[in-house]
Amino acid sequence: MANADLMDKLVSLTKRRGYVFQSSEIYGGTGSVWDYGPLGVELKRNIKDRWWSAMVHQRDDIEGLDAAILMHPRVWEASGHVEGFTDPLVECTSCHRRFRADLPEIEAGQCPTCGTRDSFTEPRMFNLMFKTFMGPVEDSSATVYIRPETAQGIYVNFLNVQGAARQKVPFGIAQIGKAFRNEITPGNFIFRTREFEQAEMQFFVKPGDDEEWFERWMEIRMQWHVDLGIDESKLRFHAHGSDELAHYAKHAYDIEYEFPFGWKEFEGIHNRTDFDLVRHQEYSGKRLEYIDAPTNERFVPYVVETSMGVDRTMLVVLADAYREEEVEGEARVVLGLSPSLAPIKVAVFPLVKKDGMPETAERLSAALRAASIPSFYDQSGAIGRRYRRQDEIGTPWCVTVDGQTGEDGTVTVRDRDSLEQVRVGVDHVVAWIREHLA
Ligand code: ATP
């Protein structure tokens, strides 16, 4: 399948089946903002829940936080974003579209939209932060920024969390939240958007221990993606050269995936040194030092950051799961999502609408709902068509109540990938699904 085709197919499938909709579509859409529909919101939650479990619940050295989006404007001066969070921007004098000056087409001298050659304005620096006003007066003293990353909310709360949770360095703070960037050239569906979600963890260590922790976090984070079921041959690290390093970073590695449009970053691991905490000390006039209990040694910790885009990870998961194949002489589309990520875990079908089959199937559906297992009941159309509709959205198991159910109390459980069918007692389906989800 051609790569461009795959993106088109994903956009259309995810819209049709309720994963992703364009924001404000009835008004012609908002530039690069997307809404997650009934299945999309489940997939996204499942990704975030797995991240939270691995980073917070399964560790005793990381605490959670949910900091506000709006922060004191000085935060963004201290962080360097007011001054430095800029991209060079050029405008095509023919079609008046604006682009990042470092796009390959622009560097080659051709407008990506209208094709006109060598008709660009001089590059001008453009700050990517959205601004708004706080309070009733709209003047510059009321300007606040809408956060472009979640990390700063963690830094300014570093001592609050450390003291309240009685953590000792090394320890981390994890947060999932929205971030906003007025990207000049957004695109590729949910890959680069103007509103997105980040799952970030800042790990505070003693200076000198940073390199070791950096390596440890690289390994842990890569393994997490492998455990999501992502094809390992499509995952790699990319080290930032000195020309790519952000102003705060000593070392940075991206975790990249081979998207249909090429190898691109979807998580960054950064050694941010003591840059952010030292700057916040300077700008706030408050000490942000850690005091080591037995020795009374004071220091500003170094920070190793893991920063994952939730929406980009969702695109990785969807692109990696999509496949087209022929089974039993018929073409089918499958989202081979790992069962723990699939929005719907099990579909329930009566084979036909008679002989008590719908009643048994409905009782099973009710039992699944009572067990909080996301399920879907479908009694319309040929059984093959019902299977295909579930394959296409990634449902791992379909349970069918058939003629034999009335005789021996068993149903068939069909596996999405192997197509194998096993018979399970109807009263054991909930336990069977739980066991296979674990
Ligand atoms: P890029 O170079 O692609 O703009 P970045 O290096 O600026 O990304 P970071 O600031 O390191 O990205 O942000 C960490 C993560 O947040 C990225 O790996 C990505 O998954 C996500 N992210 C950043 N910008 C966007 C965006 N505009 N849309 C969606 N996700 C984003």
Short mmCIF file of C-alpha atoms and ligand atoms in Angstrom, two decimals:
data_model
loop_
_atom_site.label_atom_id
_atom_site.label_comp_id
_atom_site.label_asym_id
_atom_site.label_seq_id
_atom_site.Cartn_x
_atom_site.Cartn_y
_atom_site.Cartn_z
CA MET A 1 0.00 0.00 0.00
CA ALA A 2 1.37 3.43 -0.94
CA ASN A 3 2.17 5.54 2.09
CA ALA A 4 0.04 8.49 1.04
CA ASP A 5 -2.84 6.06 0.63
CA LEU A 6 -2.38 4.80 4.17
CA MET A 7 -2.78 8.32 5.63
CA ASP A 8 -5.89 8.94 3.50
CA LYS A 9 -7.33 5.62 4.56
CA LEU A 10 -6.63 6.29 8.22
CA VAL A 11 -8.23 9.74 8.07
CA SER A 12 -11.32 8.35 6.41
CA LEU A 13 -11.65 5.20 8.55
CA THR A 14 -11.13 7.09 11.80
CA LYS A 15 -13.76 9.65 10.82
CA ARG A 16 -16.32 7.12 9.60
CA ARG A 17 -16.01 4.91 12.67
CA GLY A 18 -15.81 7.68 15.28
CA TYR A 19 -12.15 7.82 16.22
CA VAL A 20 -11.20 11.33 15.04
CA PHE A 21 -13.25 14.24 13.68
CA GLN A 22 -12.07 17.57 12.37
CA SER A 23 -12.80 20.30 14.90
CA SER A 24 -15.79 22.54 14.05
CA GLU A 25 -16.29 20.67 10.81
CA ILE A 26 -19.71 22.20 10.09
CA TYR A 27 -17.99 25.60 9.90
CA GLY A 28 -15.33 24.32 7.52
CA GLY A 29 -12.97 23.10 10.24
CA THR A 30 -10.41 24.78 12.49
CA GLY A 31 -6.81 24.83 11.34
CA SER A 32 -5.16 21.70 12.63
CA VAL A 33 -7.32 20.94 15.61
CA TRP A 34 -9.04 17.58 15.95
CA ASP A 35 -11.76 16.10 18.14
CA TYR A 36 -11.77 12.53 19.40
CA GLY A 37 -15.02 10.63 18.92
CA PRO A 38 -16.49 7.73 20.95
CA LEU A 39 -13.77 5.25 19.95
CA GLY A 40 -10.94 7.81 19.81
CA VAL A 41 -11.52 8.99 23.33
CA GLU A 42 -11.32 5.38 24.58
CA LEU A 43 -8.09 4.66 22.68
CA LYS A 44 -6.52 7.89 23.93
CA ARG A 45 -7.57 7.16 27.52
CA ASN A 46 -6.16 3.65 27.27
CA ILE A 47 -2.80 5.05 26.10
CA LYS A 48 -2.76 7.62 28.91
CA ASP A 49 -3.84 5.08 31.53
CA ARG A 50 -1.02 2.74 30.53
CA TRP A 51 1.46 5.58 30.72
CA TRP A 52 0.17 6.68 34.14
CA SER A 53 0.29 3.11 35.46
CA ALA A 54 3.85 2.58 34.27
CA MET A 55 5.14 5.98 35.35
CA VAL A 56 3.22 6.61 38.59
CA HIS A 57 1.35 3.60 39.96
CA GLN A 58 4.04 1.01 39.34
CA ARG A 59 6.84 3.11 40.85
CA ASP A 60 7.47 4.56 44.26
CA ASP A 61 9.82 7.29 43.02
CA ILE A 62 7.39 9.25 40.81
CA GLU A 63 4.50 11.46 41.95
CA GLY A 64 1.61 12.74 39.83
CA LEU A 65 0.63 16.36 39.27
CA ASP A 66 -2.05 18.26 37.39
CA ALA A 67 -0.87 21.86 37.06
CA ALA A 68 -2.99 24.62 35.48
CA ILE A 69 -2.64 25.64 31.85
CA LEU A 70 -2.48 29.35 32.70
CA MET A 71 0.63 30.34 34.64
CA HIS A 72 2.33 33.54 35.77
CA PRO A 73 3.73 35.24 32.64
CA ARG A 74 7.20 35.40 34.21
CA VAL A 75 7.34 31.60 34.01
CA TRP A 76 7.70 31.85 30.24
CA GLU A 77 10.36 34.51 30.49
CA ALA A 78 12.35 32.31 32.86
CA SER A 79 11.87 29.22 30.69
CA GLY A 80 13.21 31.05 27.64
CA HIS A 81 9.99 30.66 25.66
CA VAL A 82 9.21 34.40 25.36
CA GLU A 83 12.58 35.03 23.84
CA GLY A 84 13.48 31.78 22.18
CA PHE A 85 10.40 29.74 21.26
CA THR A 86 10.36 30.94 17.71
CA ASP A 87 10.48 29.56 14.21
CA PRO A 88 11.68 31.42 11.14
CA LEU A 89 8.66 32.20 8.98
CA VAL A 90 8.44 33.20 5.32
CA GLU A 91 5.42 34.24 3.27
CA CYS A 92 4.84 33.39 -0.37
CA THR A 93 4.25 36.73 -2.11
CA SER A 94 2.06 35.01 -4.68
CA CYS A 95 -0.47 33.01 -2.58
CA HIS A 96 0.28 34.69 0.80
CA ARG A 97 0.53 31.40 2.62
CA ARG A 98 3.11 31.26 5.44
CA PHE A 99 5.61 28.46 5.95
CA ARG A 100 8.51 27.53 8.16
CA ALA A 101 11.65 28.66 6.38
CA ASP A 102 13.34 25.32 7.07
CA LEU A 103 10.84 23.21 5.07
CA PRO A 104 12.66 21.31 2.31
CA GLU A 105 10.40 22.80 -0.43
CA ILE A 106 11.10 26.33 0.78
CA GLU A 107 14.81 25.68 0.94
CA ALA A 108 14.55 24.42 -2.65
CA GLY A 109 12.83 27.71 -3.56
CA GLN A 110 9.35 26.48 -4.43
CA CYS A 111 6.05 27.32 -2.74
CA PRO A 112 4.45 24.04 -1.51
CA THR A 113 0.95 25.45 -2.09
CA CYS A 114 0.97 27.36 -5.38
CA GLY A 115 4.28 26.18 -6.85
CA THR A 116 5.60 29.70 -7.54
CA ARG A 117 9.40 29.82 -7.46
CA ASP A 118 11.60 32.18 -5.47
CA SER A 119 8.84 34.49 -4.29
CA PHE A 120 9.31 34.48 -0.53
CA THR A 121 9.58 37.33 1.95
CA GLU A 122 12.68 37.49 4.17
CA PRO A 123 12.39 35.10 7.16
CA ARG A 124 10.89 36.68 10.27
CA MET A 125 10.92 35.12 13.72
CA PHE A 126 7.51 34.04 14.91
CA ASN A 127 6.71 33.09 18.52
CA LEU A 128 4.72 29.88 18.80
CA MET A 129 3.00 30.69 22.09
CA PHE A 130 -0.70 31.62 22.11
CA LYS A 131 -1.48 34.69 24.18
CA THR A 132 -4.60 35.82 25.93
CA PHE A 133 -5.64 38.30 28.64
CA MET A 134 -6.34 37.57 32.27
CA GLY A 135 -8.92 39.71 34.03
CA PRO A 136 -11.25 42.36 32.61
CA VAL A 137 -8.65 44.68 31.03
CA GLU A 138 -7.13 43.81 27.69
CA ASP A 139 -3.75 45.48 27.90
CA SER A 140 -0.18 44.27 27.90
CA SER A 141 -0.03 44.09 31.72
CA ALA A 142 -2.83 41.48 31.59
CA THR A 143 -1.17 39.26 28.95
CA VAL A 144 -0.82 35.61 29.85
CA TYR A 145 0.39 32.71 27.75
CA ILE A 146 -1.36 29.43 27.10
CA ARG A 147 1.26 26.86 28.01
CA PRO A 148 3.29 25.41 25.11
CA GLU A 149 4.57 22.52 27.28
CA THR A 150 3.49 20.95 30.55
CA ALA A 151 7.02 20.81 32.00
CA GLN A 152 7.06 24.28 33.57
CA GLY A 153 4.09 23.46 35.80
CA ILE A 154 6.25 20.68 37.22
CA TYR A 155 9.35 22.83 37.80
CA VAL A 156 7.52 25.56 39.69
CA ASN A 157 5.94 22.87 41.91
CA PHE A 158 9.15 20.93 42.44
CA LEU A 159 9.55 21.78 46.13
CA ASN A 160 5.80 21.63 46.84
CA VAL A 161 5.64 18.06 45.58
CA GLN A 162 8.93 16.98 47.10
CA GLY A 163 7.96 18.29 50.54
CA ALA A 164 4.35 17.10 50.51
CA ALA A 165 5.17 13.62 49.23
CA ARG A 166 8.39 13.41 51.32
CA GLN A 167 10.34 12.26 48.29
CA LYS A 168 14.11 12.09 48.18
CA VAL A 169 16.25 12.83 45.12
CA PRO A 170 16.28 10.96 42.77
CA PHE A 171 12.55 11.17 42.17
CA GLY A 172 10.20 12.28 39.42
CA ILE A 173 6.98 14.19 38.82
CA ALA A 174 4.60 13.07 36.06
CA GLN A 175 1.83 15.00 34.39
CA ILE A 176 -0.54 14.56 31.46
CA GLY A 177 -2.09 17.69 30.04
CA LYS A 178 -2.88 19.91 27.10
CA ALA A 179 -0.28 22.11 25.45
CA PHE A 180 -0.76 24.67 22.70
CA ARG A 181 1.58 25.84 19.95
CA ASN A 182 0.69 28.19 17.16
CA GLU A 183 2.53 26.01 14.66
CA ILE A 184 3.22 27.69 11.34
CA THR A 185 3.06 24.53 9.31
CA PRO A 186 0.84 22.04 11.09
CA GLY A 187 -0.32 18.93 9.33
CA ASN A 188 -0.19 15.22 8.76
CA PHE A 189 -3.49 14.67 10.54
CA ILE A 190 -2.97 14.47 14.33
CA PHE A 191 0.85 14.51 14.01
CA ARG A 192 1.36 18.26 14.28
CA THR A 193 -1.57 20.18 15.66
CA ARG A 194 -2.05 23.47 17.45
CA GLU A 195 -3.70 21.93 20.51
CA PHE A 196 -2.32 18.63 21.73
CA GLU A 197 -1.67 16.58 24.82
CA GLN A 198 1.66 15.73 26.40
CA ALA A 199 2.55 13.03 28.89
CA GLU A 200 5.68 14.33 30.56
CA MET A 201 7.84 13.20 33.42
CA GLN A 202 10.63 15.25 34.97
CA PHE A 203 13.13 13.20 36.96
CA PHE A 204 15.20 15.16 39.50
CA VAL A 205 18.68 13.77 40.15
CA LYS A 206 21.91 14.77 41.83
CA PRO A 207 24.23 16.56 39.37
CA GLY A 208 26.66 13.93 38.16
CA ASP A 209 24.04 11.17 38.24
CA ASP A 210 22.25 12.67 35.23
CA GLU A 211 23.99 10.73 32.46
CA GLU A 212 23.25 7.39 34.05
CA TRP A 213 19.60 8.27 34.59
CA PHE A 214 19.34 9.63 31.07
CA GLU A 215 20.38 6.25 29.68
CA ARG A 216 18.06 4.41 32.03
CA TRP A 217 15.09 6.51 30.95
CA MET A 218 15.90 6.05 27.27
CA GLU A 219 15.71 2.31 27.75
CA ILE A 220 12.56 2.34 29.89
CA ARG A 221 10.66 4.56 27.49
CA MET A 222 11.62 2.61 24.38
CA GLN A 223 10.54 -0.62 26.06
CA TRP A 224 7.19 0.96 26.95
CA HIS A 225 6.47 1.56 23.27
CA VAL A 226 7.53 -1.96 22.36
CA ASP A 227 5.15 -3.24 25.05
CA LEU A 228 2.31 -1.29 23.43
CA GLY A 229 2.72 -3.73 20.56
CA ILE A 230 4.45 -1.30 18.15
CA ASP A 231 6.53 -2.97 15.41
CA GLU A 232 10.11 -2.75 16.73
CA SER A 233 11.61 -2.43 13.26
CA LYS A 234 9.76 0.89 12.93
CA LEU A 235 11.15 2.35 16.16
CA ARG A 236 14.55 3.96 16.60
CA PHE A 237 16.44 6.60 18.55
CA HIS A 238 17.66 9.75 16.93
CA ALA A 239 20.36 11.72 18.73
CA HIS A 240 20.14 15.50 18.46
CA GLY A 241 23.25 17.03 16.95
CA SER A 242 24.55 20.29 18.39
CA ASP A 243 22.54 22.23 15.77
CA GLU A 244 19.25 20.63 16.91
CA LEU A 245 19.68 20.85 20.70
CA ALA A 246 17.14 23.03 22.51
CA HIS A 247 18.49 25.93 24.56
CA TYR A 248 18.00 24.00 27.81
CA ALA A 249 19.40 20.62 26.80
CA LYS A 250 22.74 18.95 27.33
CA HIS A 251 21.74 15.74 25.55
CA ALA A 252 18.56 14.88 23.69
CA TYR A 253 17.33 11.75 22.00
CA ASP A 254 14.10 11.43 20.09
CA ILE A 255 12.18 8.21 19.91
CA GLU A 256 11.16 8.06 16.26
CA TYR A 257 8.60 5.99 14.38
CA GLU A 258 8.59 5.31 10.67
CA PHE A 259 5.32 7.08 9.85
CA PRO A 260 3.84 6.81 6.33
CA PHE A 261 5.49 10.23 5.76
CA GLY A 262 8.92 9.22 7.08
CA TRP A 263 10.85 8.80 10.33
CA LYS A 264 9.63 11.38 12.85
CA GLU A 265 9.86 12.06 16.58
CA PHE A 266 6.97 11.25 18.87
CA GLU A 267 8.76 11.29 22.23
CA GLY A 268 11.81 13.23 23.41
CA ILE A 269 14.22 12.27 26.20
CA HIS A 270 16.12 15.34 27.33
CA ASN A 271 18.86 16.07 29.82
CA ARG A 272 17.71 19.57 30.78
CA THR A 273 20.48 19.97 33.39
CA ASP A 274 19.65 22.52 36.11
CA PHE A 275 18.70 25.08 33.46
CA ASP A 276 15.01 25.43 34.32
CA LEU A 277 15.30 25.35 38.11
CA VAL A 278 18.20 27.82 38.13
CA ARG A 279 16.29 30.17 35.85
CA HIS A 280 13.19 29.96 38.06
CA GLN A 281 15.36 30.74 41.09
CA GLU A 282 16.68 33.80 39.30
CA TYR A 283 13.34 35.06 38.04
CA SER A 284 11.28 34.29 41.16
CA GLY A 285 13.93 35.12 43.75
CA LYS A 286 12.97 31.87 45.57
CA ARG A 287 15.41 29.10 46.29
CA LEU A 288 14.71 25.84 44.50
CA GLU A 289 17.39 23.76 46.20
CA TYR A 290 17.15 20.30 47.54
CA ILE A 291 18.68 19.57 50.92
CA ASP A 292 20.06 16.09 51.26
CA ALA A 293 19.01 14.88 54.72
CA PRO A 294 22.01 13.05 56.18
CA THR A 295 24.73 15.33 54.82
CA ASN A 296 22.83 18.65 54.70
CA GLU A 297 24.31 19.11 51.26
CA ARG A 298 22.35 21.64 49.19
CA PHE A 299 22.07 21.47 45.44
CA VAL A 300 19.82 22.34 42.53
CA PRO A 301 18.97 19.00 40.93
CA TYR A 302 19.53 18.13 37.30
CA VAL A 303 16.46 17.09 35.34
CA VAL A 304 16.01 14.21 32.93
CA GLU A 305 12.77 14.69 31.02
CA THR A 306 10.69 12.19 29.08
CA SER A 307 8.15 14.02 26.93
CA MET A 308 5.65 12.04 24.90
CA GLY A 309 2.98 13.48 22.61
CA VAL A 310 -0.23 11.58 23.34
CA ASP A 311 -1.84 12.42 19.98
CA ARG A 312 1.31 11.49 18.06
CA THR A 313 1.52 8.23 19.96
CA MET A 314 -2.08 7.59 18.99
CA LEU A 315 -1.12 8.12 15.34
CA VAL A 316 1.77 5.68 15.81
CA VAL A 317 -0.61 3.13 17.30
CA LEU A 318 -3.19 3.55 14.52
CA ALA A 319 -0.72 3.57 11.62
CA ASP A 320 1.08 0.55 13.07
CA ALA A 321 -2.14 -1.39 13.59
CA TYR A 322 -3.73 -0.80 10.16
CA ARG A 323 -3.63 -3.66 7.68
CA GLU A 324 -5.55 -4.92 4.68
CA GLU A 325 -5.67 -8.62 3.93
CA GLU A 326 -7.66 -11.36 2.35
CA VAL A 327 -9.30 -14.00 4.50
CA GLU A 328 -11.74 -16.71 3.47
CA GLY A 329 -11.67 -15.26 -0.04
CA GLU A 330 -12.77 -11.83 1.14
CA ALA A 331 -10.86 -8.59 1.63
CA ARG A 332 -10.85 -7.15 5.13
CA VAL A 333 -9.41 -4.14 6.91
CA VAL A 334 -8.05 -4.79 10.40
CA LEU A 335 -6.81 -2.55 13.16
CA GLY A 336 -4.55 -4.98 14.97
CA LEU A 337 -4.60 -2.98 18.22
CA SER A 338 -3.26 -4.69 21.29
CA PRO A 339 -6.31 -5.79 23.34
CA SER A 340 -5.38 -3.49 26.22
CA LEU A 341 -5.61 -0.47 23.89
CA ALA A 342 -8.66 -1.51 21.85
CA PRO A 343 -11.65 0.78 22.58
CA ILE A 344 -14.13 -2.11 22.45
CA LYS A 345 -12.90 -5.37 23.91
CA VAL A 346 -15.69 -7.66 22.83
CA ALA A 347 -18.65 -7.66 20.45
CA VAL A 348 -21.70 -9.83 21.15
CA PHE A 349 -23.85 -11.25 18.36
CA PRO A 350 -26.86 -13.54 18.28
CA LEU A 351 -26.35 -15.67 15.15
CA VAL A 352 -30.00 -15.15 14.17
CA LYS A 353 -32.82 -13.08 15.64
CA LYS A 354 -34.83 -16.03 16.94
CA ASP A 355 -34.80 -19.16 19.13
CA GLY A 356 -33.93 -17.13 22.24
CA MET A 357 -30.52 -16.15 20.86
CA PRO A 358 -31.01 -12.33 21.16
CA GLU A 359 -32.16 -12.73 24.78
CA THR A 360 -29.08 -14.77 25.73
CA ALA A 361 -26.80 -12.33 23.88
CA GLU A 362 -28.41 -9.37 25.62
CA ARG A 363 -27.92 -11.02 29.02
CA LEU A 364 -24.25 -11.52 28.18
CA SER A 365 -23.95 -7.86 27.12
CA ALA A 366 -25.46 -6.78 30.43
CA ALA A 367 -22.94 -8.95 32.31
CA LEU A 368 -20.06 -7.37 30.36
CA ARG A 369 -21.37 -3.86 31.13
CA ALA A 370 -21.70 -4.74 34.81
CA ALA A 371 -18.05 -5.87 34.73
CA SER A 372 -17.02 -2.54 33.07
CA ILE A 373 -15.73 -4.34 29.99
CA PRO A 374 -16.41 -2.10 26.96
CA SER A 375 -18.57 -4.14 24.59
CA PHE A 376 -20.85 -3.75 21.60
CA TYR A 377 -24.08 -5.61 20.82
CA ASP A 378 -24.96 -6.14 17.16
CA GLN A 379 -27.75 -8.27 15.76
CA SER A 380 -28.12 -6.78 12.29
CA GLY A 381 -26.82 -8.20 9.01
CA ALA A 382 -24.90 -11.30 7.99
CA ILE A 383 -22.46 -12.62 10.60
CA GLY A 384 -19.47 -12.11 8.24
CA ARG A 385 -20.32 -8.44 7.85
CA ARG A 386 -20.65 -8.03 11.61
CA TYR A 387 -17.17 -9.55 12.06
CA ARG A 388 -15.68 -7.19 9.43
CA ARG A 389 -17.16 -4.13 11.13
CA GLN A 390 -15.43 -5.14 14.37
CA ASP A 391 -12.12 -6.05 12.67
CA GLU A 392 -11.98 -2.58 11.17
CA ILE A 393 -12.17 -0.86 14.58
CA GLY A 394 -9.81 -3.29 16.28
CA THR A 395 -12.18 -5.28 18.52
CA PRO A 396 -10.10 -8.30 19.59
CA TRP A 397 -12.95 -10.75 20.25
CA CYS A 398 -16.43 -11.43 18.88
CA VAL A 399 -18.77 -13.68 20.83
CA THR A 400 -21.61 -15.39 18.97
CA VAL A 401 -24.64 -17.02 20.54
CA ASP A 402 -25.71 -19.82 18.17
CA GLY A 403 -27.84 -22.96 17.95
CA GLN A 404 -25.54 -24.96 20.22
CA THR A 405 -25.86 -22.37 23.02
CA GLY A 406 -29.39 -23.60 23.82
CA GLU A 407 -28.10 -27.16 24.05
CA ASP A 408 -24.89 -26.92 26.05
CA GLY A 409 -24.69 -23.29 27.28
CA THR A 410 -21.57 -22.45 25.24
CA VAL A 411 -20.88 -19.59 22.79
CA THR A 412 -18.11 -19.12 20.22
CA VAL A 413 -15.32 -16.64 20.90
CA ARG A 414 -13.63 -15.62 17.66
CA ASP A 415 -10.14 -14.13 17.66
CA ARG A 416 -9.66 -11.05 15.42
CA ASP A 417 -6.16 -11.99 14.24
CA SER A 418 -6.05 -15.81 14.06
CA LEU A 419 -9.79 -16.12 13.26
CA GLU A 420 -9.78 -19.16 15.52
CA GLN A 421 -13.02 -19.89 17.32
CA VAL A 422 -13.23 -21.56 20.70
CA ARG A 423 -16.32 -22.52 22.63
CA VAL A 424 -16.65 -20.99 26.08
CA GLY A 425 -19.48 -21.38 28.60
CA VAL A 426 -21.69 -18.31 28.36
CA ASP A 427 -21.33 -17.80 32.11
CA HIS A 428 -17.54 -17.85 31.78
CA VAL A 429 -17.18 -15.23 29.04
CA VAL A 430 -16.55 -12.34 31.46
CA ALA A 431 -13.80 -14.29 33.24
CA TRP A 432 -12.34 -15.46 29.89
CA ILE A 433 -12.11 -11.87 28.58
CA ARG A 434 -10.59 -10.63 31.86
CA GLU A 435 -7.99 -13.38 31.75
CA HIS A 436 -7.07 -12.61 28.12
CA LEU A 437 -6.87 -8.86 28.78
CA ALA A 438 -4.42 -9.29 31.63
P1 ATP B 1 8.79 18.96 16.65
O1 ATP B 1 10.26 19.06 16.37
O2 ATP B 1 8.10 17.84 15.92
O3 ATP B 1 8.07 20.28 16.57
P2 ATP B 1 9.50 19.26 19.36
O4 ATP B 1 10.90 18.78 19.36
O5 ATP B 1 9.22 20.71 19.38
O6 ATP B 1 8.68 18.56 18.18
P3 ATP B 1 9.03 18.70 22.11
O7 ATP B 1 8.98 20.12 22.47
O8 ATP B 1 10.21 17.89 22.50
O9 ATP B 1 8.74 18.56 20.54
O10 ATP B 1 7.68 18.02 22.62
C1 ATP B 1 7.62 16.69 23.05
C2 ATP B 1 6.56 15.91 22.32
O11 ATP B 1 5.34 16.63 22.24
C3 ATP B 1 6.92 15.62 20.86
O12 ATP B 1 7.71 14.46 20.76
C4 ATP B 1 5.57 15.39 20.25
O13 ATP B 1 5.13 14.06 20.42
C5 ATP B 1 4.67 16.32 21.04
N1 ATP B 1 4.41 17.53 20.24
C6 ATP B 1 5.16 18.63 20.15
N2 ATP B 1 4.59 19.53 19.32
C7 ATP B 1 3.44 18.97 18.87
C8 ATP B 1 2.40 19.38 17.99
N3 ATP B 1 2.40 20.58 17.42
N4 ATP B 1 1.37 18.53 17.75
C9 ATP B 1 1.32 17.32 18.33
N5 ATP B 1 2.27 16.88 19.18
C10 ATP B 1 3.32 17.67 19.46
#
